[in-house]
mmCIF file of C-alpha atoms and ligand atoms in Angstrom:
data_model
loop_
_atom_site.group_PDB
_atom_site.id
_atom_site.type_symbol
_atom_site.label_atom_id
_atom_site.label_comp_id
_atom_site.label_asym_id
_atom_site.label_seq_id
_atom_site.Cartn_x
_atom_site.Cartn_y
_atom_site.Cartn_z
ATOM 1 C CA SER F 1 -4.349 -12.379 14.067
ATOM 2 C CA VAL F 2 -5.270 -9.356 11.963
ATOM 3 C CA SER F 3 -6.644 -6.282 13.872
ATOM 4 C CA LEU F 4 -8.051 -3.039 12.291
ATOM 5 C CA LEU F 5 -6.120 -0.675 14.628
ATOM 6 C CA TYR F 6 -6.345 2.674 12.959
ATOM 7 C CA LYS F 7 -9.968 2.536 11.989
ATOM 8 C CA SER F 8 -11.537 1.382 15.066
ATOM 9 C CA LYS F 9 -9.313 4.049 17.224
ATOM 10 C CA LYS F 10 -9.368 7.519 15.298
ATOM 11 C CA LEU F 11 -10.639 7.468 11.928
ATOM 12 C CA VAL F 12 -14.186 7.236 12.669
ATOM 13 C CA PRO F 13 -15.800 10.108 14.550
ATOM 14 C CA SER F 14 -17.449 8.944 17.527
ATOM 15 C CA THR F 15 -20.230 11.616 17.252
ATOM 16 C CA SER F 16 -23.403 10.445 15.169
ATOM 17 C CA LYS F 17 -24.489 12.584 12.420
ATOM 18 C CA PRO F 18 -28.240 13.032 11.371
ATOM 19 C CA ALA F 19 -29.219 10.484 8.697
ATOM 20 C CA GLU F 20 -30.092 13.206 6.049
ATOM 21 C CA ALA F 21 -26.513 14.673 6.423
ATOM 22 C CA THR F 22 -23.859 14.290 3.549
ATOM 23 C CA PRO F 23 -20.421 13.428 4.825
ATOM 24 C CA ALA F 24 -17.852 16.189 4.642
ATOM 25 C CA PRO F 25 -15.229 15.160 1.972
ATOM 26 C CA SER F 26 -12.392 14.428 4.461
ATOM 27 C CA GLN F 27 -14.586 12.235 6.405
ATOM 28 C CA SER F 28 -15.596 9.946 3.374
ATOM 29 C CA LEU F 29 -11.894 10.000 2.618
ATOM 30 C CA ASN F 30 -11.471 8.796 6.122
ATOM 31 C CA ASN F 31 -13.878 5.914 5.632
ATOM 32 C CA ARG F 32 -11.717 4.403 2.761
ATOM 33 C CA ILE F 33 -8.377 4.626 4.645
ATOM 34 C CA GLY F 34 -7.277 1.651 7.102
ATOM 35 C CA LEU F 35 -4.490 0.424 8.856
ATOM 36 C CA ILE F 36 -3.846 -3.344 9.702
ATOM 37 C CA LYS F 37 -0.998 -5.115 11.622
ATOM 38 C CA GLY F 38 -0.608 -8.702 10.422
ATOM 39 C CA ASP F 39 0.248 -10.648 7.551
ATOM 40 C CA ILE F 40 -0.679 -9.300 4.049
ATOM 41 C CA THR F 41 -0.525 -12.876 2.566
ATOM 42 C CA LEU F 42 -4.034 -13.389 4.618
ATOM 43 C CA LEU F 43 -5.798 -10.442 3.262
ATOM 44 C CA ALA F 44 -8.996 -11.188 0.944
ATOM 45 C CA VAL F 45 -8.730 -8.038 -0.508
ATOM 46 C CA ASP F 46 -8.821 -7.186 -4.380
ATOM 47 C CA ALA F 47 -5.242 -6.375 -4.527
ATOM 48 C CA ILE F 48 -2.208 -6.402 -2.307
ATOM 49 C CA VAL F 49 0.946 -4.693 -3.019
ATOM 50 C CA ASN F 50 4.364 -6.491 -2.722
ATOM 51 C CA ALA F 51 7.427 -4.884 -1.873
ATOM 52 C CA ALA F 52 9.540 -6.532 -4.723
ATOM 53 C CA ASN F 53 12.972 -6.108 -6.194
ATOM 54 C CA ASN F 54 13.819 -5.293 -9.892
ATOM 55 C CA SER F 55 14.078 -8.812 -10.988
ATOM 56 C CA LEU F 56 10.427 -9.657 -9.704
ATOM 57 C CA LEU F 57 11.500 -12.935 -9.113
ATOM 58 C CA GLY F 58 11.140 -13.063 -5.375
ATOM 59 C CA GLY F 59 13.358 -12.239 -2.509
ATOM 60 C CA GLY F 60 13.184 -12.058 1.143
ATOM 61 C CA GLY F 61 10.756 -10.067 3.558
ATOM 62 C CA VAL F 62 7.024 -9.805 2.399
ATOM 63 C CA ASP F 63 8.249 -10.908 -0.996
ATOM 64 C CA GLY F 64 9.472 -14.110 -0.022
ATOM 65 C CA ALA F 65 6.201 -14.630 2.000
ATOM 66 C CA ILE F 66 4.070 -13.623 -0.747
ATOM 67 C CA HIS F 67 5.803 -15.788 -3.344
ATOM 68 C CA ARG F 68 5.644 -19.075 -1.028
ATOM 69 C CA ALA F 69 1.900 -18.291 0.030
ATOM 70 C CA ALA F 70 1.042 -17.687 -3.826
ATOM 71 C CA GLY F 71 2.793 -20.826 -4.933
ATOM 72 C CA ARG F 72 5.061 -21.418 -8.116
ATOM 73 C CA ASN F 73 2.699 -20.126 -10.678
ATOM 74 C CA LEU F 74 3.452 -16.609 -9.332
ATOM 75 C CA TYR F 75 6.920 -17.116 -10.009
ATOM 76 C CA LEU F 76 6.196 -18.278 -13.459
ATOM 77 C CA GLU F 77 4.047 -15.571 -14.208
ATOM 78 C CA CYS F 78 6.580 -12.847 -12.908
ATOM 79 C CA ARG F 79 9.278 -14.540 -15.128
ATOM 80 C CA LYS F 80 7.433 -13.266 -18.268
ATOM 81 C CA LEU F 81 7.404 -9.802 -17.013
ATOM 82 C CA ASP F 82 10.984 -8.752 -17.783
ATOM 83 C CA GLY F 83 11.583 -7.082 -14.561
ATOM 84 C CA CYS F 84 10.309 -3.507 -13.341
ATOM 85 C CA ASP F 85 11.925 -0.435 -12.676
ATOM 86 C CA THR F 86 12.435 1.239 -9.364
ATOM 87 C CA GLY F 87 9.492 3.707 -8.711
ATOM 88 C CA SER F 88 7.140 1.555 -10.644
ATOM 89 C CA ALA F 89 4.965 -1.519 -10.455
ATOM 90 C CA LYS F 90 3.484 -4.394 -12.398
ATOM 91 C CA ILE F 91 0.342 -6.603 -11.689
ATOM 92 C CA THR F 92 -0.044 -10.448 -11.826
ATOM 93 C CA ASN F 93 -2.632 -13.109 -10.813
ATOM 94 C CA ALA F 94 -2.730 -14.221 -7.223
ATOM 95 C CA TYR F 95 -2.907 -17.922 -7.551
ATOM 96 C CA GLU F 96 -3.097 -19.530 -4.007
ATOM 97 C CA LEU F 97 -3.123 -16.338 -2.249
ATOM 98 C CA PRO F 98 -6.869 -15.216 -0.765
ATOM 99 C CA CYS F 99 -6.636 -11.921 -2.897
ATOM 100 C CA LYS F 100 -7.442 -11.567 -6.476
ATOM 101 C CA LYS F 101 -4.191 -9.724 -7.805
ATOM 102 C CA VAL F 102 -0.850 -9.005 -6.617
ATOM 103 C CA ILE F 103 0.854 -5.670 -7.391
ATOM 104 C CA HIS F 104 4.597 -5.736 -7.665
ATOM 105 C CA ALA F 105 5.893 -2.426 -6.756
ATOM 106 C CA VAL F 106 9.888 -1.705 -6.757
ATOM 107 C CA GLY F 107 10.549 0.660 -3.911
ATOM 108 C CA PRO F 108 13.745 2.702 -3.776
ATOM 109 C CA ILE F 109 16.941 1.531 -1.575
ATOM 110 C CA TYR F 110 16.909 4.472 0.614
ATOM 111 C CA ASN F 111 19.564 6.978 -0.143
ATOM 112 C CA ASP F 112 20.342 9.686 2.468
ATOM 113 C CA ARG F 113 22.342 11.541 -0.051
ATOM 114 C CA ASP F 114 19.552 11.693 -2.402
ATOM 115 C CA VAL F 115 16.249 11.981 -0.280
ATOM 116 C CA GLU F 116 14.268 13.578 -2.890
ATOM 117 C CA LYS F 117 14.928 10.762 -5.454
ATOM 118 C CA SER F 118 14.056 8.133 -2.641
ATOM 119 C CA GLU F 119 10.740 10.275 -2.041
ATOM 120 C CA GLU F 120 9.805 10.370 -5.910
ATOM 121 C CA ASP F 121 10.537 6.711 -6.529
ATOM 122 C CA LEU F 122 8.493 5.888 -3.319
ATOM 123 C CA ALA F 123 5.769 7.936 -4.254
ATOM 124 C CA GLY F 124 5.840 6.568 -7.800
ATOM 125 C CA CYS F 125 5.264 3.110 -6.584
ATOM 126 C CA TYR F 126 2.182 4.031 -4.533
ATOM 127 C CA THR F 127 0.703 5.981 -7.466
ATOM 128 C CA THR F 128 1.472 3.557 -10.128
ATOM 129 C CA SER F 129 -0.022 0.662 -7.727
ATOM 130 C CA LEU F 130 -3.267 2.529 -7.490
ATOM 131 C CA GLN F 131 -3.550 3.221 -11.114
ATOM 132 C CA LEU F 132 -2.966 -0.643 -11.945
ATOM 133 C CA ALA F 133 -5.584 -1.416 -9.330
ATOM 134 C CA VAL F 134 -8.409 0.886 -10.836
ATOM 135 C CA GLU F 135 -7.381 -0.127 -14.296
ATOM 136 C CA ASN F 136 -7.758 -3.812 -13.079
ATOM 137 C CA ASP F 137 -11.294 -3.273 -11.364
ATOM 138 C CA CYS F 138 -9.676 -3.804 -7.793
ATOM 139 C CA LYS F 139 -11.696 -1.605 -5.471
ATOM 140 C CA THR F 140 -9.884 -2.602 -2.285
ATOM 141 C CA ILE F 141 -6.022 -2.697 -1.989
ATOM 142 C CA ALA F 142 -3.527 -3.305 0.793
ATOM 143 C CA PHE F 143 -0.063 -2.166 0.623
ATOM 144 C CA SER F 144 2.951 -3.450 2.500
ATOM 145 C CA ALA F 145 5.410 -0.938 3.729
ATOM 146 C CA LEU F 146 7.611 -0.309 0.763
ATOM 147 C CA SER F 147 11.194 0.112 1.150
ATOM 148 C CA THR F 148 10.916 0.051 4.973
ATOM 149 C CA GLY F 149 12.704 -3.365 5.535
ATOM 150 C CA VAL F 150 15.900 -4.168 3.911
ATOM 151 C CA TYR F 151 15.766 -1.196 1.488
ATOM 152 C CA GLY F 152 16.332 0.947 4.487
ATOM 153 C CA TYR F 153 14.020 3.701 4.070
ATOM 154 C CA PRO F 154 13.105 5.005 7.835
ATOM 155 C CA SER F 155 9.673 4.146 8.627
ATOM 156 C CA ASP F 156 8.629 7.623 9.867
ATOM 157 C CA ASP F 157 9.813 9.332 6.502
ATOM 158 C CA ALA F 158 8.364 6.946 4.205
ATOM 159 C CA ALA F 159 4.930 6.861 6.183
ATOM 160 C CA PRO F 160 3.899 10.248 4.959
ATOM 161 C CA VAL F 161 5.222 9.822 1.274
ATOM 162 C CA ALA F 162 2.938 6.839 1.178
ATOM 163 C CA ILE F 163 -0.143 8.517 2.776
ATOM 164 C CA GLN F 164 0.360 11.814 0.714
ATOM 165 C CA ALA F 165 0.375 9.672 -2.629
ATOM 166 C CA VAL F 166 -2.703 7.859 -1.383
ATOM 167 C CA LYS F 167 -4.443 10.964 -0.487
ATOM 168 C CA GLU F 168 -3.690 12.753 -3.897
ATOM 169 C CA PHE F 169 -4.865 9.618 -5.526
ATOM 170 C CA LEU F 170 -8.155 9.411 -3.759
ATOM 171 C CA GLU F 171 -8.625 13.051 -4.303
ATOM 172 C CA GLY F 172 -8.236 12.750 -8.054
ATOM 173 C CA GLU F 173 -10.270 11.832 -11.030
ATOM 174 C CA ASP F 174 -9.894 7.899 -10.604
ATOM 175 C CA GLY F 175 -10.035 8.203 -6.685
ATOM 176 C CA GLU F 176 -13.681 7.248 -6.262
ATOM 177 C CA LYS F 177 -13.262 4.010 -8.055
ATOM 178 C CA LEU F 178 -11.337 2.770 -4.887
ATOM 179 C CA GLU F 179 -13.432 1.542 -2.086
ATOM 180 C CA LYS F 180 -10.497 1.001 0.708
ATOM 181 C CA VAL F 181 -6.897 1.345 0.672
ATOM 182 C CA ILE F 182 -5.132 -0.262 3.728
ATOM 183 C CA PHE F 183 -1.730 -0.085 5.006
ATOM 184 C CA CYS F 184 -0.539 -3.449 6.300
ATOM 185 C CA THR F 185 2.449 -4.250 8.146
ATOM 186 C CA PHE F 186 3.906 -6.783 10.370
ATOM 187 C CA THR F 187 6.267 -4.343 12.232
ATOM 188 C CA ALA F 188 5.609 -1.904 15.175
ATOM 189 C CA LYS F 189 7.742 0.781 13.802
ATOM 190 C CA ASP F 190 5.821 1.052 10.588
ATOM 191 C CA VAL F 191 2.440 0.805 12.702
ATOM 192 C CA ASP F 192 3.705 3.609 14.925
ATOM 193 C CA ALA F 193 4.751 5.798 11.933
ATOM 194 C CA TYR F 194 1.156 5.339 10.163
ATOM 195 C CA ASN F 195 -0.473 6.283 13.494
ATOM 196 C CA ASP F 196 1.323 9.287 13.894
ATOM 197 C CA TRP F 197 0.863 10.388 10.213
ATOM 198 C CA LEU F 198 -2.490 9.319 9.306
ATOM 199 C CA PRO F 199 -4.560 11.742 11.513
ATOM 200 C CA LYS F 200 -2.414 14.689 9.768
ATOM 201 C CA PHE F 201 -3.337 13.887 6.575
ATOM 202 C CA PHE F 202 -6.702 12.458 7.404
ATOM 203 C CA PRO F 203 -7.836 14.231 10.149
ATOM 204 C CA ALA F 204 -11.223 13.610 12.254
ATOM 205 C CA THR F 205 -13.905 16.024 11.149
HETATM 206 P P1 ADP C 301 11.613 -3.779 1.273
HETATM 207 O O1 ADP C 301 13.068 -4.668 0.587
HETATM 208 O O2 ADP C 301 11.255 -3.242 0.193
HETATM 209 O O3 ADP C 301 12.466 -2.955 2.293
HETATM 210 P P2 ADP C 301 10.956 -5.646 3.150
HETATM 211 O O4 ADP C 301 9.911 -6.905 2.666
HETATM 212 O O5 ADP C 301 12.450 -6.040 3.444
HETATM 213 O O6 ADP C 301 10.966 -4.782 1.717
HETATM 214 O O7 ADP C 301 10.323 -5.035 4.218
HETATM 215 C C1 ADP C 301 8.980 -4.374 3.876
HETATM 216 C C2 ADP C 301 8.078 -4.376 4.970
HETATM 217 O O8 ADP C 301 7.233 -5.173 4.843
HETATM 218 C C3 ADP C 301 8.622 -4.328 6.421
HETATM 219 O O9 ADP C 301 8.011 -3.553 7.331
HETATM 220 C C4 ADP C 301 8.425 -5.858 6.958
HETATM 221 O O10 ADP C 301 8.388 -5.850 8.257
HETATM 222 C C5 ADP C 301 7.108 -6.023 5.978
HETATM 223 N N1 ADP C 301 6.795 -7.333 6.201
HETATM 224 C C6 ADP C 301 7.431 -8.621 6.183
HETATM 225 N N2 ADP C 301 6.704 -9.587 6.017
HETATM 226 C C7 ADP C 301 5.548 -9.136 5.764
HETATM 227 C C8 ADP C 301 4.107 -9.820 5.714
HETATM 228 N N3 ADP C 301 4.086 -11.034 5.442
HETATM 229 N N4 ADP C 301 3.015 -8.953 5.873
HETATM 230 C C9 ADP C 301 3.003 -7.694 5.859
HETATM 231 N N5 ADP C 301 4.088 -7.319 6.015
HETATM 232 C C10 ADP C 301 5.424 -7.863 6.059
#
Protein backbone atom coordinates (compact mmCIF):
# COMPACT_ATOMS: atom_id res chain seq x y z
CA SER A 1 0.00 0.00 0.00
CA VAL A 2 1.02 3.59 -0.59
CA SER A 3 2.09 5.74 2.33
CA LEU A 4 3.03 9.39 2.51
CA LEU A 5 6.26 8.99 4.45
CA TYR A 6 7.92 12.31 4.22
CA LYS A 7 5.02 14.68 4.57
CA SER A 8 3.70 13.04 7.70
CA LYS A 9 7.09 12.89 9.42
CA LYS A 10 8.99 16.06 8.82
CA LEU A 11 7.72 18.43 6.17
CA VAL A 12 4.74 19.90 7.95
CA PRO A 13 5.81 21.93 10.96
CA SER A 14 3.93 20.75 14.04
CA THR A 15 3.53 24.20 15.55
CA SER A 16 0.21 25.82 14.71
CA LYS A 17 0.17 29.39 13.49
CA PRO A 18 -2.29 32.24 13.82
CA ALA A 19 -4.97 32.04 11.15
CA GLU A 20 -4.08 35.43 9.68
CA ALA A 21 -0.38 34.65 9.27
CA THR A 22 0.74 34.19 5.69
CA PRO A 23 3.03 31.18 5.28
CA ALA A 24 6.73 31.82 4.86
CA PRO A 25 7.85 31.09 1.28
CA SER A 26 9.85 28.03 2.27
CA GLN A 27 6.91 26.61 4.15
CA SER A 28 4.51 27.05 1.26
CA LEU A 29 7.08 25.24 -0.89
CA ASN A 30 7.31 22.46 1.68
CA ASN A 31 3.56 21.90 1.44
CA ARG A 32 3.97 21.18 -2.25
CA ILE A 33 6.59 18.42 -1.93
CA GLY A 34 5.93 14.80 -1.04
CA LEU A 35 7.52 11.37 -0.91
CA ILE A 36 5.67 8.13 -1.50
CA LYS A 37 7.07 4.63 -1.19
CA GLY A 38 4.95 2.57 -3.52
CA ASP A 39 3.94 1.72 -7.05
CA ILE A 40 3.81 4.82 -9.25
CA THR A 41 1.34 3.14 -11.62
CA LEU A 42 -1.33 3.36 -8.89
CA LEU A 43 -1.15 7.13 -8.38
CA ALA A 44 -4.14 9.20 -9.52
CA VAL A 45 -2.09 12.35 -10.01
CA ASP A 46 -2.25 14.49 -13.16
CA ALA A 47 1.08 13.21 -14.49
CA ILE A 48 3.53 10.45 -13.64
CA VAL A 49 7.10 10.52 -14.89
CA ASN A 50 8.44 7.33 -16.41
CA ALA A 51 12.12 6.36 -16.38
CA ALA A 52 12.17 5.64 -20.11
CA ASN A 53 14.97 4.87 -22.56
CA ASN A 54 15.86 6.63 -25.82
CA SER A 55 13.52 4.45 -27.89
CA LEU A 56 10.45 5.30 -25.74
CA LEU A 57 9.19 1.85 -26.71
CA GLY A 58 9.22 0.32 -23.24
CA GLY A 59 11.78 -1.57 -21.18
CA GLY A 60 12.27 -3.09 -17.75
CA GLY A 61 11.81 -1.63 -14.29
CA VAL A 62 9.28 1.13 -13.85
CA ASP A 63 9.04 1.56 -17.64
CA GLY A 64 7.80 -2.01 -18.02
CA ALA A 65 5.35 -1.59 -15.14
CA ILE A 66 3.92 1.60 -16.67
CA HIS A 67 3.51 0.09 -20.13
CA ARG A 68 1.87 -3.06 -18.71
CA ALA A 69 -0.58 -1.04 -16.65
CA ALA A 70 -1.34 1.52 -19.39
CA GLY A 71 -1.95 -1.05 -22.11
CA ARG A 72 -0.98 -1.31 -25.76
CA ASN A 73 -2.32 2.11 -26.74
CA LEU A 74 0.54 3.70 -24.81
CA TYR A 75 3.03 1.76 -26.90
CA LEU A 76 1.21 2.79 -30.09
CA GLU A 77 1.38 6.48 -29.13
CA CYS A 78 5.04 6.19 -28.11
CA ARG A 79 5.87 4.68 -31.50
CA LYS A 80 4.86 7.96 -33.14
CA LEU A 81 7.24 10.06 -31.02
CA ASP A 82 10.50 9.13 -32.76
CA GLY A 83 12.34 8.51 -29.50
CA CYS A 84 13.75 11.07 -27.08
CA ASP A 85 17.16 12.49 -26.27
CA THR A 86 18.89 11.70 -22.99
CA GLY A 87 18.24 14.49 -20.50
CA SER A 88 14.88 15.35 -22.03
CA ALA A 89 11.26 14.13 -21.94
CA LYS A 90 8.07 13.73 -23.98
CA ILE A 91 4.43 13.53 -22.86
CA THR A 92 1.65 11.09 -23.80
CA ASN A 93 -1.82 10.12 -22.68
CA ALA A 94 -2.12 7.59 -19.88
CA TYR A 95 -4.78 5.17 -21.22
CA GLU A 96 -5.59 2.51 -18.59
CA LEU A 97 -3.57 4.24 -15.85
CA PRO A 98 -5.37 6.28 -13.15
CA CYS A 99 -3.24 9.38 -13.90
CA LYS A 100 -4.03 11.72 -16.82
CA LYS A 101 -0.67 11.94 -18.57
CA VAL A 102 2.62 10.05 -18.69
CA ILE A 103 5.83 12.01 -19.10
CA HIS A 104 8.59 9.81 -20.48
CA ALA A 105 11.96 11.12 -19.30
CA VAL A 106 15.24 9.63 -20.46
CA GLY A 107 17.76 9.76 -17.65
CA PRO A 108 21.49 9.29 -18.20
CA ILE A 109 23.30 6.00 -17.82
CA TYR A 110 25.48 7.02 -14.87
CA ASN A 111 29.07 7.76 -15.92
CA ASP A 112 31.48 8.12 -13.00
CA ARG A 113 34.12 9.59 -15.35
CA ASP A 114 31.82 12.47 -16.30
CA VAL A 115 29.66 13.13 -13.28
CA GLU A 116 28.94 16.69 -14.42
CA LYS A 117 27.34 15.45 -17.63
CA SER A 118 25.31 12.88 -15.68
CA GLU A 119 24.10 15.62 -13.31
CA GLU A 120 23.24 17.94 -16.19
CA ASP A 121 21.24 15.26 -18.00
CA LEU A 122 19.44 14.15 -14.84
CA ALA A 123 18.51 17.72 -13.93
CA GLY A 124 17.37 18.26 -17.52
CA CYS A 125 14.92 15.37 -17.18
CA TYR A 126 13.33 16.91 -14.10
CA THR A 127 13.17 20.44 -15.49
CA THR A 128 11.78 19.36 -18.88
CA SER A 129 9.20 17.13 -17.20
CA LEU A 130 7.99 19.95 -14.96
CA GLN A 131 7.77 22.30 -17.94
CA LEU A 132 5.76 19.72 -19.91
CA ALA A 133 3.45 19.27 -16.93
CA VAL A 134 2.74 23.00 -16.74
CA GLU A 135 2.23 23.29 -20.50
CA ASN A 136 -0.35 20.48 -20.30
CA ASP A 137 -2.25 21.88 -17.30
CA CYS A 138 -0.99 19.15 -14.97
CA LYS A 139 -0.91 20.50 -11.42
CA THR A 140 0.13 17.33 -9.61
CA ILE A 141 3.10 15.26 -10.75
CA ALA A 142 4.88 12.18 -9.42
CA PHE A 143 8.44 11.31 -10.43
CA SER A 144 9.95 7.86 -10.42
CA ALA A 145 13.57 7.78 -9.26
CA LEU A 146 15.05 8.42 -12.71
CA SER A 147 18.29 6.57 -13.53
CA THR A 148 18.70 4.97 -10.08
CA GLY A 149 17.80 1.45 -11.23
CA VAL A 150 19.38 -0.27 -14.22
CA TYR A 151 21.02 3.04 -15.27
CA GLY A 152 23.22 2.91 -12.18
CA TYR A 153 22.99 6.45 -10.79
CA PRO A 154 23.78 6.22 -7.04
CA SER A 155 20.59 7.09 -5.16
CA ASP A 156 22.41 9.37 -2.73
CA ASP A 157 23.84 11.37 -5.65
CA ALA A 158 20.65 11.42 -7.73
CA ALA A 159 18.33 12.65 -4.97
CA PRO A 160 19.96 16.09 -4.45
CA VAL A 161 20.06 16.69 -8.21
CA ALA A 162 16.37 15.81 -8.47
CA ILE A 163 15.37 17.87 -5.44
CA GLN A 164 17.43 20.90 -6.50
CA ALA A 165 15.89 20.90 -9.99
CA VAL A 166 12.38 20.69 -8.52
CA LYS A 167 13.09 23.43 -6.00
CA GLU A 168 14.44 25.77 -8.68
CA PHE A 169 11.37 25.14 -10.81
CA LEU A 170 8.95 25.77 -7.94
CA GLU A 171 10.75 29.03 -7.21
CA GLY A 172 10.72 30.05 -10.89
CA GLU A 173 8.09 31.90 -12.90
CA ASP A 174 5.95 28.80 -13.66
CA GLY A 175 6.40 27.24 -10.23
CA GLU A 176 3.12 28.46 -8.81
CA LYS A 177 1.24 26.49 -11.48
CA LEU A 178 2.20 23.24 -9.72
CA GLU A 179 0.26 22.20 -6.61
CA LYS A 180 2.17 19.06 -5.72
CA VAL A 181 5.41 17.40 -6.75
CA ILE A 182 5.86 13.86 -5.42
CA PHE A 183 8.91 11.64 -5.49
CA CYS A 184 7.67 8.06 -5.78
CA THR A 185 9.87 5.00 -5.47
CA PHE A 186 9.65 1.34 -4.73
CA THR A 187 13.13 1.13 -3.35
CA ALA A 188 14.44 1.58 0.20
CA LYS A 189 17.74 3.14 -0.90
CA ASP A 190 15.88 5.85 -2.82
CA VAL A 191 13.50 6.50 0.09
CA ASP A 192 16.50 6.81 2.41
CA ALA A 193 18.20 9.24 0.04
CA TYR A 194 15.12 11.48 -0.23
CA ASN A 195 14.60 11.39 3.53
CA ASP A 196 18.22 12.50 4.01
CA TRP A 197 18.19 15.22 1.36
CA LEU A 198 14.68 16.69 1.39
CA PRO A 199 15.10 18.48 4.75
CA LYS A 200 18.33 20.06 3.48
CA PHE A 201 16.55 21.68 0.54
CA PHE A 202 13.17 22.20 2.24
CA PRO A 203 13.99 22.80 5.91
CA ALA A 204 11.16 22.98 8.41
CA THR A 205 10.64 26.60 9.36
P1 LIG B 1 16.50 3.48 -14.93
O1 LIG B 1 16.70 2.59 -16.12
O2 LIG B 1 16.28 4.93 -15.31
O3 LIG B 1 17.57 3.31 -13.90
P2 LIG B 1 14.61 1.72 -13.50
O4 LIG B 1 13.20 1.48 -13.88
O5 LIG B 1 15.58 0.59 -13.63
O6 LIG B 1 15.07 3.02 -14.33
O7 LIG B 1 14.66 2.24 -12.00
C1 LIG B 1 14.22 3.49 -11.60
C2 LIG B 1 13.60 3.40 -10.21
O8 LIG B 1 12.25 2.99 -10.35
C3 LIG B 1 14.25 2.38 -9.28
O9 LIG B 1 14.39 2.98 -8.00
C4 LIG B 1 13.21 1.25 -9.23
O10 LIG B 1 13.27 0.55 -8.01
C5 LIG B 1 11.95 2.05 -9.33
N1 LIG B 1 10.73 1.32 -9.70
C6 LIG B 1 10.60 0.17 -10.38
N2 LIG B 1 9.30 -0.14 -10.56
C7 LIG B 1 8.58 0.86 -9.98
C8 LIG B 1 7.18 1.14 -9.82
N3 LIG B 1 6.23 0.34 -10.32
N4 LIG B 1 6.83 2.27 -9.16
C9 LIG B 1 7.76 3.12 -8.68
N5 LIG B 1 9.08 2.91 -8.79
C10 LIG B 1 9.49 1.80 -9.43
